[in-house]
Short mmCIF file of C-alpha atoms in Angstrom, two decimals:
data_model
loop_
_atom_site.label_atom_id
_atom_site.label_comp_id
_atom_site.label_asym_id
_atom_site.label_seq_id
_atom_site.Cartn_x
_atom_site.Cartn_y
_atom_site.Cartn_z
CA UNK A 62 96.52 85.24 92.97
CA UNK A 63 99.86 86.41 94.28
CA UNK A 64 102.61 87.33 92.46
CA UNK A 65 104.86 84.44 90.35
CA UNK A 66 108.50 84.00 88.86
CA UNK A 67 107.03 84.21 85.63
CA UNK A 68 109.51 87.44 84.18
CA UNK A 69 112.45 86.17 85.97
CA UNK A 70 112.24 82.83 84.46
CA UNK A 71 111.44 84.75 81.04
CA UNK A 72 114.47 86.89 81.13
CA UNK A 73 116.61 83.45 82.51
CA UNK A 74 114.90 81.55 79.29
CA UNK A 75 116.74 84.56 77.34
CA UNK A 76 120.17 83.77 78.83
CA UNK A 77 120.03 86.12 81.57
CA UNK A 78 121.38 85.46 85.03
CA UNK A 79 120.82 87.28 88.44
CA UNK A 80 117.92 88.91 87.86
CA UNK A 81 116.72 91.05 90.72
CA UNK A 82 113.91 92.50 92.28
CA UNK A 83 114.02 96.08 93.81
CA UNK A 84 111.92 97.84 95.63
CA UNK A 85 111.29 100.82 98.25
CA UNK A 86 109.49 101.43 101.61
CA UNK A 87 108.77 104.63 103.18
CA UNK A 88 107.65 107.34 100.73
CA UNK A 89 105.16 108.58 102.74
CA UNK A 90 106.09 109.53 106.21
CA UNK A 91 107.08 112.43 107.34
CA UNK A 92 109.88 111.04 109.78
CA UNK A 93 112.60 108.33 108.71
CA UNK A 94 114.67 107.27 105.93
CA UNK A 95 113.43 105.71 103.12
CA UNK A 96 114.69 101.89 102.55
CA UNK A 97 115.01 99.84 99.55
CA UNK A 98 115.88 96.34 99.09
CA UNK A 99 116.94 94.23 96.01
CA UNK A 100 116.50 90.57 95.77
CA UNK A 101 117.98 87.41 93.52
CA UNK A 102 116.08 84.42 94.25
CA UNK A 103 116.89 81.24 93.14
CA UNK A 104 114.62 79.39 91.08
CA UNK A 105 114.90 76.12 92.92
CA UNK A 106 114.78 77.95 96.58
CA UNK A 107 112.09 80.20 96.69
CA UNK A 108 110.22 80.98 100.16
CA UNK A 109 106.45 80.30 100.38
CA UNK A 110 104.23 82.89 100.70
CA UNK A 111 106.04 85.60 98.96
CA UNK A 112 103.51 88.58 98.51
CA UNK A 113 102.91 92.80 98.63
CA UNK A 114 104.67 93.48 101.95
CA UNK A 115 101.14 95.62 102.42
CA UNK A 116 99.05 92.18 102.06
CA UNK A 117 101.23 90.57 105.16
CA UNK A 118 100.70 90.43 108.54
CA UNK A 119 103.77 92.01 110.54
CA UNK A 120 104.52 88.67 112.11
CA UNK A 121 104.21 86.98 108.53
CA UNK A 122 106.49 89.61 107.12
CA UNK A 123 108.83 88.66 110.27
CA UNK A 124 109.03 84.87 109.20
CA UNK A 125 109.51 85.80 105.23
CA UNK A 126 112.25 88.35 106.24
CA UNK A 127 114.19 85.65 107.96
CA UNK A 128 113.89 83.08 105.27
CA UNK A 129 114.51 85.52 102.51
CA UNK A 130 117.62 86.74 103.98
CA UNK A 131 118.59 82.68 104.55
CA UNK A 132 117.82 81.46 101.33
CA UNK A 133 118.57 84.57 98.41
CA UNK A 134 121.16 86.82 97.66
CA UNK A 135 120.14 90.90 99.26
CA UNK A 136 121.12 93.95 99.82
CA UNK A 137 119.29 96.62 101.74
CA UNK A 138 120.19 100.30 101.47
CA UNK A 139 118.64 103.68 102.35
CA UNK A 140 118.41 107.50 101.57
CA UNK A 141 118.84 109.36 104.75
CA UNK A 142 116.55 111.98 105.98
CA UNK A 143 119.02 114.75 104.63
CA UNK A 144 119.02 113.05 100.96
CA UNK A 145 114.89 113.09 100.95
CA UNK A 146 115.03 117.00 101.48
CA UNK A 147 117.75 117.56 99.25
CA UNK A 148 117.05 115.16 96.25
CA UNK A 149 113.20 115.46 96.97
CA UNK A 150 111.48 111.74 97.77
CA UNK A 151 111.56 110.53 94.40
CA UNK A 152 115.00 110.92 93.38
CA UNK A 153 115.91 109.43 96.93
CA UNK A 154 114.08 106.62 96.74
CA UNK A 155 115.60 105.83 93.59
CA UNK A 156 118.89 106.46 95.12
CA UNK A 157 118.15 103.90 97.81
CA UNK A 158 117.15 101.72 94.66
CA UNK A 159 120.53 101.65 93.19
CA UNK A 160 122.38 101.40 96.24
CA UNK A 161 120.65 98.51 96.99
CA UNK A 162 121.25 96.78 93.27
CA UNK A 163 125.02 97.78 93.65
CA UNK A 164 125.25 95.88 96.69
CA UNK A 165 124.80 92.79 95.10
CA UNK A 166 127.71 90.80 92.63
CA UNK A 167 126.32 89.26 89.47
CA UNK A 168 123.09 90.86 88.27
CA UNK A 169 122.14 90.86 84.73
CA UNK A 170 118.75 92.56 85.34
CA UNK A 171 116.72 94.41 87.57
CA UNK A 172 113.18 94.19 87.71
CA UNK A 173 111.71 97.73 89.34
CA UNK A 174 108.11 97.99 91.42
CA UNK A 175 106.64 101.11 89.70
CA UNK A 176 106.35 102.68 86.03
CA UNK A 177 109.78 104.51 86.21
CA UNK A 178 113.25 102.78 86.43
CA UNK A 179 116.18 104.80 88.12
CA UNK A 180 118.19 107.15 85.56
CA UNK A 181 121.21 105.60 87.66
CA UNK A 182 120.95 102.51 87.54
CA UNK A 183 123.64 100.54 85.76
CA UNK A 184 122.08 97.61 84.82
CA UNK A 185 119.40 96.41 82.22
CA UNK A 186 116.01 97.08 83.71
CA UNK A 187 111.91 96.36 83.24
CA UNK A 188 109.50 98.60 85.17
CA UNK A 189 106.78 96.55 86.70
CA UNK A 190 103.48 98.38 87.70
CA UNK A 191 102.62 96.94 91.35
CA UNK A 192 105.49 94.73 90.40
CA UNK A 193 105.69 94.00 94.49
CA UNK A 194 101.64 91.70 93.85
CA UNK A 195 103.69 90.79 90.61
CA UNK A 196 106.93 89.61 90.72
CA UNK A 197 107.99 87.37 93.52
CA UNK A 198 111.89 88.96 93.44
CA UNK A 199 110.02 92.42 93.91
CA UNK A 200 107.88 91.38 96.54
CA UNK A 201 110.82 89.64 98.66
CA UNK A 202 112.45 93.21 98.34
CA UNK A 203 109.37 94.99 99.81
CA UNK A 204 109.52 92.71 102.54
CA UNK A 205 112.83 93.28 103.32
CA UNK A 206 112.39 96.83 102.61
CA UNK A 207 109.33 96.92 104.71
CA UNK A 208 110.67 95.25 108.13
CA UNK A 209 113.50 97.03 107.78
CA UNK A 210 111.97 100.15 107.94
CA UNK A 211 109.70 99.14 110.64
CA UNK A 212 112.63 98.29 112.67
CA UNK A 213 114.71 101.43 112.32
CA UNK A 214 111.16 103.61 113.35
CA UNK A 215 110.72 101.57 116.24
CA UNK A 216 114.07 102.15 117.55
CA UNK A 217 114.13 105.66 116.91
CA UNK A 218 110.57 105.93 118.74
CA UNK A 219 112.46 104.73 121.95
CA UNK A 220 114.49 108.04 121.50
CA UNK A 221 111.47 109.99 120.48
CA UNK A 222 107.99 108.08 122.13
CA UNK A 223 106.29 111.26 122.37
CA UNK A 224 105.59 110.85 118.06
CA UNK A 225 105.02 107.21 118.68
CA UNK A 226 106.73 106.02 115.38
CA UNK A 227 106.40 102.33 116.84
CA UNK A 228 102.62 102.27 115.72
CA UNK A 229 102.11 104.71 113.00
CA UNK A 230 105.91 104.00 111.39
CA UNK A 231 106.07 108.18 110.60
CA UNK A 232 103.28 108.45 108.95
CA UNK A 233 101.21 111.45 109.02
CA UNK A 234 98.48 110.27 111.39
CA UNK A 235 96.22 113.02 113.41
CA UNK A 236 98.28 111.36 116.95
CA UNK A 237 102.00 112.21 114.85
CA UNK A 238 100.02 115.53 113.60
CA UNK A 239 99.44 116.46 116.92
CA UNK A 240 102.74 115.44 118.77
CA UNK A 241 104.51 117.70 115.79
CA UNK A 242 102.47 120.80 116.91
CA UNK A 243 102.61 120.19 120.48
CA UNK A 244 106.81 118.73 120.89
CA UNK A 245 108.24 120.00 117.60
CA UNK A 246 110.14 118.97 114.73
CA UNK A 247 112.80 116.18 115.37
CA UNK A 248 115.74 116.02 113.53
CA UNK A 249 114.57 112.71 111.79
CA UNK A 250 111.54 114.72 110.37
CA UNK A 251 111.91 115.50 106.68
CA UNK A 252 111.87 119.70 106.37
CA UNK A 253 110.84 119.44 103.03
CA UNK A 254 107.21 117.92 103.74
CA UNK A 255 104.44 119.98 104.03
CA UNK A 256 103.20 119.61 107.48
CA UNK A 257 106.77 119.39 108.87
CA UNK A 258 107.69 122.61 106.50
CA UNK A 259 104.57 124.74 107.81
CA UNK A 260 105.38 124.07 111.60
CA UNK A 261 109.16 125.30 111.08
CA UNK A 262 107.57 128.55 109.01
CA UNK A 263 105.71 130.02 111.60
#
């Protein structure tokens, strides 16, 4: 079972219009801004196959991002690498969150992947639990949140391809591990993760 439109249409039942999904990609890695999306669907217009951006095939996720962006109103925002070390990675990715639901006119409610909504966010909001396997707004946001993402590392790994960020997307993998040691710290790593913290301490 993948996720359905069952709390959107709940809260539309209630009188509600524009509700959105919202959710985040890129907590993670240790390289790389994290992304977050926000999605209104419309009842009557809603892509096939909607699911967990994780549960998707990259070329699926390709095809959904297209249609998604064709057929909904989005917005897709990000915390910069300077905001994660700063704010810390959960009070960026919630930044990204609400950047995201401000870009879009009209929403009366914002349904949020995860047990904590933003303090900042300026609009009635539910917390949903793995609301992206859920709720079929908040999985359309992870998949816009996702491929975005994936995009933006594999253009920076044509700056960088000793880190390879094309395959392992800035993740802490034993290949990014050892490229860290061996090349250095970037300045797209984030300063205030562990293994990217230790190498600049010695």
């Amino acid at each position: 079972m993948g996720p359905d439109f069952s709390f959107e249409a709940a809260l539309i039942a209630d009188g509600v219009s524009g509700v959105a999904g919202v959710d985040e990609a890129g907590r993670g890695p240790l390289s790389g801004p994290v992304v977050a999306a926000a999605v209104v669907l419309n009842p009557s217009d809603i892509p096939d196959g909607l699911n967990d951006s994780k549960k998707l095939t990259a070329k699926k996720r390709e095809a959904l991002f297209d249609e998604i962006c064709a057929r909904t109103k989005f917005c897709i925002a990000e915390a910069s690498v300077e905001e994660i070390d700063a704010l810390n990675i959960y009070h960026a990715s919630h930044l990204a969150m609400c950047r995201a639901v401000a870009g879009i006119e009209g929403v009366g409610h914002v349904l949020v992947d995860g047990n904590r909504v933003p303090a900042d966010l300026a609009h009635p909001s539910t917390p949903l639990v793995k609301g992206d396997a859920r709720s079929q707004s908040i999985a359309a946001a992870s998949i816009l949140a996702k491929v975005t993402r994936d995009r933006i590392m594999s253009a920076l790994a044509q700056q960088y391809p000793a880190y390879n960020w094309g395959k392992n997307m800035g993740y802490p993998t034993k290949e990014h591990i050892s490229a860290l040691e061996q090349h250095g710290v970037t300045p797209h790593h984030r300063r205030s993760y562990k293994p990217v913290h230790n190498i600049l301490c010695r």
